[in-house]
PDB file of C-alpha atoms in Angstrom:
ATOM      1  CA  MET A   6      90.977  56.204  76.340  1.00  0.00           C
ATOM      2  CA  LEU A   7      90.743  56.143  72.769  1.00  0.00           C
ATOM      3  CA  GLU A   8      86.784  55.596  72.795  1.00  0.00           C
ATOM      4  CA  LYS A   9      85.990  58.662  75.313  1.00  0.00           C
ATOM      5  CA  TRP A  10      88.086  60.876  72.890  1.00  0.00           C
ATOM      6  CA  LEU A  11      86.351  59.787  69.583  1.00  0.00           C
ATOM      7  CA  TYR A  12      83.182  59.614  71.035  1.00  0.00           C
ATOM      8  CA  LYS A  13      82.656  62.463  73.544  1.00  0.00           C
ATOM      9  CA  GLY A  14      86.003  64.768  72.767  1.00  0.00           C
ATOM     10  CA  MET A  15      87.181  64.054  76.588  1.00  0.00           C
ATOM     11  CA  ILE A  16      90.709  63.165  77.448  1.00  0.00           C
ATOM     12  CA  ASP A  17      90.783  60.856  80.355  1.00  0.00           C
ATOM     13  CA  ASP A  18      94.770  60.294  80.049  1.00  0.00           C
ATOM     14  CA  PRO A  19      96.117  60.263  84.077  1.00  0.00           C
ATOM     15  CA  TYR A  20      99.567  58.672  83.299  1.00  0.00           C
ATOM     16  CA  ASN A  21     100.359  60.894  79.774  1.00  0.00           C
ATOM     17  CA  GLU A  22     100.137  57.853  77.434  1.00  0.00           C
ATOM     18  CA  PHE A  23      97.853  58.882  75.089  1.00  0.00           C
ATOM     19  CA  PHE A  24      98.806  60.235  72.025  1.00  0.00           C
ATOM     20  CA  VAL A  25      96.623  63.500  71.880  1.00  0.00           C
ATOM     21  CA  GLU A  26      97.942  66.173  74.582  1.00  0.00           C
ATOM     22  CA  GLU A  27      95.908  68.852  75.893  1.00  0.00           C
ATOM     23  CA  PHE A  28      97.512  72.142  76.366  1.00  0.00           C
ATOM     24  CA  GLY A  29      96.283  73.848  79.656  1.00  0.00           C
ATOM     25  CA  GLU A  30      94.519  70.861  80.847  1.00  0.00           C
ATOM     26  CA  GLY A  31      91.367  71.518  82.651  1.00  0.00           C
ATOM     27  CA  CYS A  32      91.287  75.088  82.287  1.00  0.00           C
ATOM     28  CA  GLN A  33      88.556  77.192  80.330  1.00  0.00           C
ATOM     29  CA  LEU A  34      89.116  78.937  76.985  1.00  0.00           C
ATOM     30  CA  GLU A  35      89.388  82.207  78.835  1.00  0.00           C
ATOM     31  CA  GLN A  36      91.600  81.190  81.506  1.00  0.00           C
ATOM     32  CA  VAL A  37      94.061  79.241  78.525  1.00  0.00           C
ATOM     33  CA  GLN A  38      94.118  82.234  76.579  1.00  0.00           C
ATOM     34  CA  ARG A  39      95.378  84.453  79.789  1.00  0.00           C
ATOM     35  CA  LYS A  40      97.853  81.995  80.807  1.00  0.00           C
ATOM     36  CA  TYR A  41      99.372  80.964  77.259  1.00  0.00           C
ATOM     37  CA  GLU A  42      98.637  84.272  75.316  1.00  0.00           C
ATOM     38  CA  LEU A  43      97.023  82.504  72.902  1.00  0.00           C
ATOM     39  CA  VAL A  44      94.156  84.043  70.615  1.00  0.00           C
ATOM     40  CA  TYR A  45      90.679  82.745  69.266  1.00  0.00           C
ATOM     41  CA  ASP A  46      92.254  82.123  65.869  1.00  0.00           C
ATOM     42  CA  THR A  47      95.278  79.894  67.440  1.00  0.00           C
ATOM     43  CA  TYR A  48      93.040  78.257  70.559  1.00  0.00           C
ATOM     44  CA  TRP A  49      91.720  75.255  68.650  1.00  0.00           C
ATOM     45  CA  GLU A  50      94.920  74.830  66.641  1.00  0.00           C
ATOM     46  CA  LYS A  51      97.162  74.886  69.880  1.00  0.00           C
ATOM     47  CA  ARG A  52      94.691  73.572  72.329  1.00  0.00           C
ATOM     48  CA  TYR A  53      95.006  69.615  71.356  1.00  0.00           C
ATOM     49  CA  SER A  54      97.935  68.249  69.485  1.00  0.00           C
ATOM     50  CA  LEU A  55      99.598  64.914  68.441  1.00  0.00           C
ATOM     51  CA  ASN A  56     102.314  62.905  70.273  1.00  0.00           C
ATOM     52  CA  ILE A  57     103.772  61.894  67.436  1.00  0.00           C
ATOM     53  CA  GLN A  58     106.156  59.627  69.280  1.00  0.00           C
ATOM     54  CA  GLN A  59     103.049  58.183  71.295  1.00  0.00           C
ATOM     55  CA  VAL A  60     101.029  57.349  68.037  1.00  0.00           C
ATOM     56  CA  PRO A  61     100.084  53.598  67.731  1.00  0.00           C
ATOM     57  CA  LEU A  62     101.847  51.889  64.770  1.00  0.00           C
ATOM     58  CA  PHE A  63      98.498  50.593  63.584  1.00  0.00           C
ATOM     59  CA  LEU A  64      96.923  54.544  63.805  1.00  0.00           C
ATOM     60  CA  GLY A  65      99.741  56.299  62.125  1.00  0.00           C
ATOM     61  CA  LYS A  66      97.855  56.747  59.267  1.00  0.00           C
ATOM     62  CA  ILE A  67      94.650  57.628  60.865  1.00  0.00           C
ATOM     63  CA  ALA A  68      95.484  59.978  63.413  1.00  0.00           C
ATOM     64  CA  GLU A  69      95.051  63.112  62.258  1.00  0.00           C
ATOM     65  CA  LYS A  70      91.758  62.029  61.796  1.00  0.00           C
ATOM     66  CA  VAL A  71      91.642  60.952  65.348  1.00  0.00           C
ATOM     67  CA  LEU A  72      92.758  64.241  66.747  1.00  0.00           C
ATOM     68  CA  HIS A  73      90.293  66.214  64.708  1.00  0.00           C
ATOM     69  CA  THR A  74      87.506  63.778  65.748  1.00  0.00           C
ATOM     70  CA  GLY A  75      87.650  65.240  69.242  1.00  0.00           C
ATOM     71  CA  LYS A  76      88.584  68.656  68.212  1.00  0.00           C
ATOM     72  CA  TYR A  77      85.066  69.022  66.381  1.00  0.00           C
ATOM     73  CA  LEU A  78      83.317  67.536  69.539  1.00  0.00           C
ATOM     74  CA  ASN A  79      85.241  69.983  71.724  1.00  0.00           C
ATOM     75  CA  VAL A  80      84.181  72.728  70.002  1.00  0.00           C
ATOM     76  CA  ILE A  81      80.582  71.511  69.887  1.00  0.00           C
ATOM     77  CA  ARG A  82      80.892  70.950  73.853  1.00  0.00           C
ATOM     78  CA  HIS A  83      82.380  74.546  73.895  1.00  0.00           C
ATOM     79  CA  CYS A  84      79.162  76.303  72.497  1.00  0.00           C
ATOM     80  CA  GLY A  85      77.032  74.800  75.143  1.00  0.00           C
ATOM     81  CA  TYR A  86      76.133  71.389  73.308  1.00  0.00           C
ATOM     82  CA  ASN A  87      75.864  68.004  75.118  1.00  0.00           C
ATOM     83  CA  VAL A  88      77.277  65.669  72.374  1.00  0.00           C
ATOM     84  CA  GLN A  89      78.156  61.977  71.854  1.00  0.00           C
ATOM     85  CA  CYS A  90      78.658  59.968  68.644  1.00  0.00           C
ATOM     86  CA  PRO A  91      75.165  57.742  68.194  1.00  0.00           C
ATOM     87  CA  ASP A  92      76.930  55.056  66.577  1.00  0.00           C
ATOM     88  CA  SER A  93      79.790  54.334  69.177  1.00  0.00           C
ATOM     89  CA  LYS A  94      81.070  50.693  69.241  1.00  0.00           C
ATOM     90  CA  GLU A  95      83.514  49.323  71.332  1.00  0.00           C
ATOM     91  CA  ILE A  96      87.057  50.084  69.620  1.00  0.00           C
ATOM     92  CA  LYS A  97      89.498  47.011  69.582  1.00  0.00           C
ATOM     93  CA  TYR A  98      92.711  46.296  68.236  1.00  0.00           C
ATOM     94  CA  THR A  99      92.554  43.266  65.418  1.00  0.00           C
ATOM     95  CA  LEU A 100      94.491  42.089  62.566  1.00  0.00           C
ATOM     96  CA  VAL A 101      91.276  43.030  60.297  1.00  0.00           C
ATOM     97  CA  GLU A 102      92.161  46.682  60.040  1.00  0.00           C
ATOM     98  CA  ARG A 103      88.605  47.350  58.419  1.00  0.00           C
ATOM     99  CA  GLU A 104      87.177  46.908  61.887  1.00  0.00           C
ATOM    100  CA  TYR A 105      88.488  49.274  63.847  1.00  0.00           C
ATOM    101  CA  MET A 106      88.977  51.761  61.121  1.00  0.00           C
ATOM    102  CA  GLU A 107      85.260  51.997  60.302  1.00  0.00           C
ATOM    103  CA  CYS A 108      84.461  52.629  64.024  1.00  0.00           C
ATOM    104  CA  ILE A 109      86.985  55.879  63.355  1.00  0.00           C
ATOM    105  CA  GLU A 110      85.475  56.674  60.313  1.00  0.00           C
ATOM    106  CA  THR A 111      81.741  56.628  61.776  1.00  0.00           C
ATOM    107  CA  ALA A 112      83.037  58.895  64.758  1.00  0.00           C
ATOM    108  CA  TYR A 113      84.827  61.481  62.179  1.00  0.00           C
ATOM    109  CA  ALA A 114      81.822  61.420  60.066  1.00  0.00           C
ATOM    110  CA  PHE A 115      79.580  62.419  63.348  1.00  0.00           C
ATOM    111  CA  ALA A 116      81.776  64.538  64.338  1.00  0.00           C
ATOM    112  CA  SER A 117      82.247  66.726  61.220  1.00  0.00           C
ATOM    113  CA  GLN A 118      78.610  66.467  60.271  1.00  0.00           C
ATOM    114  CA  ARG A 119      77.321  67.938  63.236  1.00  0.00           C
ATOM    115  CA  LEU A 120      79.693  70.705  63.639  1.00  0.00           C
ATOM    116  CA  LEU A 121      79.158  71.839  60.028  1.00  0.00           C
ATOM    117  CA  SER A 122      75.196  71.796  60.566  1.00  0.00           C
ATOM    118  CA  LEU A 123      76.168  73.521  64.239  1.00  0.00           C
ATOM    119  CA  LEU A 124      78.256  76.326  62.044  1.00  0.00           C
ATOM    120  CA  MET A 125      75.669  76.806  58.989  1.00  0.00           C
ATOM    121  CA  GLU A 126      72.171  76.176  60.397  1.00  0.00           C
ATOM    122  CA  GLU A 127      72.081  76.853  64.096  1.00  0.00           C
ATOM    123  CA  HIS A 128      74.884  79.931  63.902  1.00  0.00           C
ATOM    124  CA  LYS A 129      73.843  80.949  60.468  1.00  0.00           C
ATOM    125  CA  LEU A 130      77.715  80.944  59.251  1.00  0.00           C
ATOM    126  CA  MET A 131      77.007  82.189  55.350  1.00  0.00           C
ATOM    127  CA  GLU A 132      74.597  84.959  56.815  1.00  0.00           C
ATOM    128  CA  ARG A 133      77.293  85.873  59.088  1.00  0.00           C
ATOM    129  CA  LEU A 134      80.349  85.831  56.637  1.00  0.00           C
ATOM    130  CA  SER A 135      77.432  88.223  54.350  1.00  0.00           C
ATOM    131  CA  SER A 136      77.416  90.999  57.618  1.00  0.00           C
ATOM    132  CA  ILE A 137      81.368  90.877  57.986  1.00  0.00           C
ATOM    133  CA  LYS A 138      81.643  91.667  54.367  1.00  0.00           C
ATOM    134  CA  SER A 139      79.126  94.496  54.238  1.00  0.00           C
ATOM    135  CA  PHE A 140      80.889  95.994  57.511  1.00  0.00           C
ATOM    136  CA  PHE A 141      84.246  95.117  57.483  1.00  0.00           C
ATOM    137  CA  LEU A 142      85.156  94.736  53.705  1.00  0.00           C
ATOM    138  CA  MET A 143      83.245  97.459  52.736  1.00  0.00           C
ATOM    139  CA  GLY A 144      80.285  95.803  51.060  1.00  0.00           C
ATOM    140  CA  GLN A 145      78.375  98.627  51.887  1.00  0.00           C
ATOM    141  CA  GLY A 146      80.680 101.619  52.474  1.00  0.00           C
ATOM    142  CA  ASP A 147      77.639 104.296  52.863  1.00  0.00           C
ATOM    143  CA  VAL A 148      77.532 102.984  56.506  1.00  0.00           C
ATOM    144  CA  PHE A 149      81.116 104.010  57.266  1.00  0.00           C
ATOM    145  CA  VAL A 150      81.060 107.566  55.551  1.00  0.00           C
ATOM    146  CA  HIS A 151      78.002 108.627  57.186  1.00  0.00           C
ATOM    147  CA  PHE A 152      79.366 107.471  60.740  1.00  0.00           C
ATOM    148  CA  MET A 153      82.987 109.739  60.082  1.00  0.00           C
ATOM    149  CA  ASP A 154      80.761 112.436  58.716  1.00  0.00           C
ATOM    150  CA  MET A 155      78.841 112.068  62.144  1.00  0.00           C
ATOM    151  CA  ALA A 156      81.644 111.147  64.332  1.00  0.00           C
ATOM    152  CA  GLU A 157      84.226 113.372  63.151  1.00  0.00           C
ATOM    153  CA  HIS A 158      84.181 115.879  65.665  1.00  0.00           C
ATOM    154  CA  GLU A 159      84.689 113.257  68.403  1.00  0.00           C
ATOM    155  CA  LEU A 160      87.300 111.025  66.850  1.00  0.00           C
ATOM    156  CA  ARG A 161      89.804 114.188  66.547  1.00  0.00           C
ATOM    157  CA  LYS A 162      89.847 113.994  70.645  1.00  0.00           C
ATOM    158  CA  LYS A 163      92.548 112.231  72.296  1.00  0.00           C
ATOM    159  CA  HIS A 164      92.134 109.029  73.281  1.00  0.00           C
ATOM    160  CA  ASP A 165      91.283 109.634  76.910  1.00  0.00           C
ATOM    161  CA  ASP A 166      88.658 112.188  75.727  1.00  0.00           C
ATOM    162  CA  ILE A 167      86.738 110.205  73.747  1.00  0.00           C
ATOM    163  CA  VAL A 168      83.567 108.769  74.936  1.00  0.00           C
ATOM    164  CA  ALA A 169      82.820 105.528  73.677  1.00  0.00           C
ATOM    165  CA  SER A 170      79.398 105.353  74.557  1.00  0.00           C
ATOM    166  CA  ARG A 171      78.766 108.208  72.130  1.00  0.00           C
ATOM    167  CA  ILE A 172      80.866 106.860  69.247  1.00  0.00           C
ATOM    168  CA  GLU A 173      78.574 103.763  69.861  1.00  0.00           C
ATOM    169  CA  SER A 174      75.655 105.486  69.229  1.00  0.00           C
ATOM    170  CA  LEU A 175      76.427 107.190  66.296  1.00  0.00           C
ATOM    171  CA  LEU A 176      77.891 104.030  64.575  1.00  0.00           C
ATOM    172  CA  ASP A 177      74.275 102.624  65.748  1.00  0.00           C
ATOM    173  CA  LEU A 178      72.364 105.718  64.244  1.00  0.00           C
ATOM    174  CA  ALA A 179      74.470 105.615  60.677  1.00  0.00           C
ATOM    175  CA  VAL A 180      73.949 101.739  60.428  1.00  0.00           C
ATOM    176  CA  ARG A 181      69.942 102.247  60.857  1.00  0.00           C
ATOM    177  CA  THR A 182      69.944 105.494  58.477  1.00  0.00           C
ATOM    178  CA  SER A 183      71.681 103.150  55.926  1.00  0.00           C
ATOM    179  CA  VAL A 184      71.001 100.479  53.761  1.00  0.00           C
ATOM    180  CA  ALA A 185      72.737  98.354  56.249  1.00  0.00           C
ATOM    181  CA  ALA A 186      69.637  98.564  58.409  1.00  0.00           C
ATOM    182  CA  ASN A 187      68.121  95.388  57.385  1.00  0.00           C
ATOM    183  CA  ASP A 188      71.304  93.619  58.334  1.00  0.00           C
ATOM    184  CA  PRO A 189      70.284  90.656  60.679  1.00  0.00           C
ATOM    185  CA  PHE A 190      73.446  91.113  62.785  1.00  0.00           C
ATOM    186  CA  LYS A 191      73.628  94.488  63.292  1.00  0.00           C
ATOM    187  CA  GLU A 192      73.100  94.786  66.928  1.00  0.00           C
ATOM    188  CA  ASP A 193      76.154  92.700  67.353  1.00  0.00           C
ATOM    189  CA  LEU A 194      78.234  95.592  65.798  1.00  0.00           C
ATOM    190  CA  LYS A 195      80.009  97.444  68.696  1.00  0.00           C
ATOM    191  CA  VAL A 196      83.023  99.584  69.151  1.00  0.00           C
ATOM    192  CA  ASP A 197      86.491  99.726  71.075  1.00  0.00           C
ATOM    193  CA  ILE A 198      88.450 103.007  71.679  1.00  0.00           C
ATOM    194  CA  VAL A 199      91.922 101.310  71.129  1.00  0.00           C
ATOM    195  CA  PRO A 200      95.055 103.527  72.045  1.00  0.00           C
ATOM    196  CA  TYR A 201      97.283 102.790  69.185  1.00  0.00           C
ATOM    197  CA  ASP A 202      97.504 103.542  65.430  1.00  0.00           C
ATOM    198  CA  LEU A 203      96.607 102.379  61.993  1.00  0.00           C
ATOM    199  CA  ILE A 204     100.244 100.825  61.470  1.00  0.00           C
ATOM    200  CA  THR A 205      99.632  99.045  64.908  1.00  0.00           C
ATOM    201  CA  GLN A 206      96.651  97.591  64.021  1.00  0.00           C
ATOM    202  CA  LEU A 207      97.649  96.430  60.752  1.00  0.00           C
ATOM    203  CA  PHE A 208     100.623  94.472  62.449  1.00  0.00           C
ATOM    204  CA  ARG A 209      98.040  93.093  64.835  1.00  0.00           C
ATOM    205  CA  ILE A 210      95.683  92.256  61.792  1.00  0.00           C
ATOM    206  CA  ILE A 211      98.734  89.955  60.039  1.00  0.00           C
ATOM    207  CA  ASN A 212      99.739  88.371  63.561  1.00  0.00           C
ATOM    208  CA  VAL A 213     102.981  90.212  63.847  1.00  0.00           C
ATOM    209  CA  ARG A 214     103.168  90.139  67.487  1.00  0.00           C
ATOM    210  CA  GLY A 215     105.693  92.090  69.922  1.00  0.00           C
ATOM    211  CA  HIS A 216     105.495  94.900  67.743  1.00  0.00           C
ATOM    212  CA  THR A 217     106.531  98.238  69.799  1.00  0.00           C
ATOM    213  CA  LEU A 218     106.551 101.794  68.760  1.00  0.00           C
ATOM    214  CA  GLY A 219     109.544 103.851  68.472  1.00  0.00           C
ATOM    215  CA  PRO A 220     110.506 107.009  69.758  1.00  0.00           C
ATOM    216  CA  THR A 221     109.307 108.969  66.871  1.00  0.00           C
ATOM    217  CA  GLU A 222     106.310 107.019  66.414  1.00  0.00           C
ATOM    218  CA  GLN A 223     103.244 108.596  67.187  1.00  0.00           C
ATOM    219  CA  VAL A 224     100.011 106.797  68.662  1.00  0.00           C
ATOM    220  CA  TYR A 225      96.697 108.340  67.281  1.00  0.00           C
ATOM    221  CA  PRO A 226      93.164 107.071  69.083  1.00  0.00           C
ATOM    222  CA  ALA A 227      91.406 104.725  66.604  1.00  0.00           C
ATOM    223  CA  PHE A 228      87.880 103.420  66.999  1.00  0.00           C
ATOM    224  CA  GLU A 229      87.447  99.638  66.379  1.00  0.00           C
ATOM    225  CA  PRO A 230      84.399  98.098  65.385  1.00  0.00           C
ATOM    226  CA  HIS A 231      83.780  94.519  66.357  1.00  0.00           C
ATOM    227  CA  ALA A 232      81.046  92.101  65.809  1.00  0.00           C
ATOM    228  CA  SER A 233      80.088  90.003  68.913  1.00  0.00           C
ATOM    229  CA  GLY A 234      78.468  86.537  68.929  1.00  0.00           C
TER     230      GLY A 234
END
């Protein structure tokens, strides 16, 4: 059971004996999100957790590392990659702590290195962060100045009258005629038309959930650029 989690990131626990618990067992990410109202930034934090009461005493000081090892492998598998620790060895409890600790440390080192490589090299994390800085932190503010000038008339309409495809075309034009035209991820920039105002959006950003508009609050249509991929 422990080996399968450490080397494959999978839980096989029909009798609920393992100290790593799966939230929404057997469900895919989208199903878990719909059923339990989880969002992407909390999915991996809440999907798997430690049941402290079931952690063996001899694994107490390394339980968190065991949890993270399987989580990392899960992330990799969710990205469509088959992954298994190449240095997998049978893990047995012995009085010599170093023997089983080395197996766990090896599995953790492989999982963390493989995930880091996936993020940094294959998914180009630093380049994507730079792109996010350009579009969402106004690193290249001319894009939105140009966009707001072109889209002002359309954005003044009521929410139901705004044509999302037209807004997206204007955003695409603004990007291609600005210094952001060379951004390698500009094609991932999309537009959503959301039916709430800026204040509500700020509440969503700081993760304050359950905010309800009062009777005197007014909702203004807003466009919400987002990057996919």
